[in-house]
XYZ file of C-alpha atoms in Angstrom:
144
model
C 22.291 5.343 22.305
C 21.503 2.103 24.724
C 19.006 0.006 22.041
C 17.393 0.925 19.159
C 14.413 -0.386 17.445
C 11.950 0.162 15.140
C 8.128 -0.008 15.699
C 5.856 -2.176 14.352
C 4.544 -0.926 11.098
C 8.179 0.364 10.878
C 6.843 3.980 10.604
C 8.823 5.150 13.853
C 12.200 3.960 15.377
C 12.393 3.888 19.529
C 15.903 4.778 20.855
C 16.726 3.942 24.562
C 19.184 6.626 25.092
C 20.984 7.665 28.405
C 21.640 11.299 29.514
C 25.994 11.885 29.445
C 25.222 14.616 31.796
C 23.348 13.160 34.635
C 22.945 9.966 33.149
C 19.535 9.247 33.997
C 17.650 7.226 30.720
C 15.291 8.372 27.801
C 13.247 7.124 25.405
C 13.175 8.975 21.302
C 10.685 8.402 18.724
C 12.073 9.254 15.593
C 9.209 9.210 12.940
C 10.285 7.705 9.057
C 8.510 9.617 6.463
C 7.564 8.556 3.236
C 8.039 10.239 0.170
C 6.050 10.000 -2.801
C 7.761 11.356 -5.824
C 5.074 12.363 -8.309
C 5.083 12.481 -12.240
C 4.996 16.010 -12.200
C 8.738 16.161 -9.922
C 6.855 17.050 -6.690
C 7.053 14.794 -4.018
C 4.899 14.916 -1.014
C 4.298 12.632 2.069
C 2.499 9.211 1.603
C -0.159 9.115 2.763
C -2.282 5.920 3.753
C -5.770 8.011 3.821
C -5.250 9.012 0.299
C -4.796 5.091 -0.969
C -7.818 4.405 0.860
C -9.914 7.431 -0.759
C -8.802 6.374 -4.148
C -9.613 2.732 -3.559
C -12.751 3.718 -2.045
C -13.997 5.561 -5.339
C -13.019 2.422 -7.054
C -15.067 0.281 -5.088
C -18.260 2.298 -5.167
C -21.072 0.140 -4.990
C -19.118 -2.892 -4.341
C -19.635 -4.812 -1.417
C -16.211 -3.930 0.707
C -16.166 -3.239 4.259
C -14.306 -0.270 5.498
C -12.338 -2.432 7.538
C -11.272 -3.483 4.797
C -9.959 -0.484 2.766
C -7.870 -0.191 5.742
C -6.898 -2.990 5.898
C -5.596 -2.753 2.517
C -4.000 0.575 2.889
C -2.190 -0.991 5.854
C -1.138 -4.128 3.228
C 0.013 -1.187 1.058
C 1.686 0.929 3.501
C 3.512 -1.568 4.732
C 4.859 -3.469 1.291
C 6.283 0.355 0.047
C 8.234 0.449 3.842
C 9.325 -2.807 3.415
C 10.840 -1.567 0.441
C 13.146 0.463 2.535
C 13.651 3.440 0.430
C 12.723 6.444 1.667
C 11.357 7.933 -1.359
C 9.465 6.120 -4.191
C 7.608 6.889 -7.500
C 3.618 7.036 -7.749
C 3.421 4.500 -9.894
C 5.603 2.066 -7.358
C 2.065 3.398 -4.701
C -0.284 2.768 -7.747
C 1.817 -1.098 -8.214
C 1.074 -1.780 -4.556
C -2.434 -1.313 -4.731
C -3.375 -3.161 -7.237
C -2.529 -7.064 -6.359
C -4.256 -6.295 -2.871
C -7.193 -4.589 -4.558
C -7.619 -7.683 -7.275
C -7.650 -9.847 -4.009
C -10.540 -8.158 -2.048
C -12.658 -7.384 -4.923
C -11.832 -8.006 -9.084
C -14.856 -5.762 -10.622
C -13.047 -2.760 -8.131
C -9.604 -3.859 -9.385
C -10.476 -3.198 -12.910
C -11.727 -0.163 -12.480
C -8.731 1.104 -10.935
C -6.337 -0.589 -13.189
C -8.029 0.872 -15.974
C -7.413 4.471 -14.345
C -4.398 3.849 -13.137
C -3.013 1.681 -16.451
C -4.502 4.316 -18.808
C -6.891 2.300 -20.482
C -8.241 3.421 -23.980
C -9.880 0.584 -26.073
C -12.244 -2.385 -25.019
C -9.562 -4.847 -25.761
C -7.180 -3.664 -22.944
C -10.489 -3.997 -20.465
C -10.603 -7.570 -21.897
C -6.811 -8.028 -21.937
C -6.972 -7.754 -17.906
C -9.557 -9.488 -17.624
C -8.494 -12.526 -19.028
C -5.383 -12.327 -16.980
C -7.819 -12.492 -13.736
C -9.477 -15.811 -14.945
C -5.792 -17.457 -15.795
C -4.564 -16.344 -12.725
C -8.350 -17.644 -10.869
C -7.585 -21.068 -13.382
C -4.055 -21.319 -11.815
C -5.529 -20.735 -8.225
C -7.561 -23.356 -8.152
C -6.727 -26.350 -6.394
C -6.718 -29.653 -8.909
C -9.117 -32.334 -8.241
C -8.403 -35.799 -7.849
């Protein structure tokens, strides 16, 4: 092997190699599979499309474009791959979705969080809304 590089999205590794018999050079590409372990014990390959489909349901009726959903899916996948783990629990995928979704659309975020975190009472919604308000207030620039 002469050289090894990961692709920009981290989903594959490109390796430059030399044949030991003939001396010719060639490139191989090794795909890095990211696996998700579910609560039931089942393990399946990570799917950006599945992330986008779940978020799309939360965004139904909201002014969120398909491009925004695709960007969110990419951000989620990048953050998960950045952990370096080959297998991650499904709840970490949900956690990786919450931050970017909160930035994208607060109503869609509440919808997603209510299912993901199993809200059972109105107090659960109120507490989450209060956290959103506190975050928004903390992000406002201080006027002089």
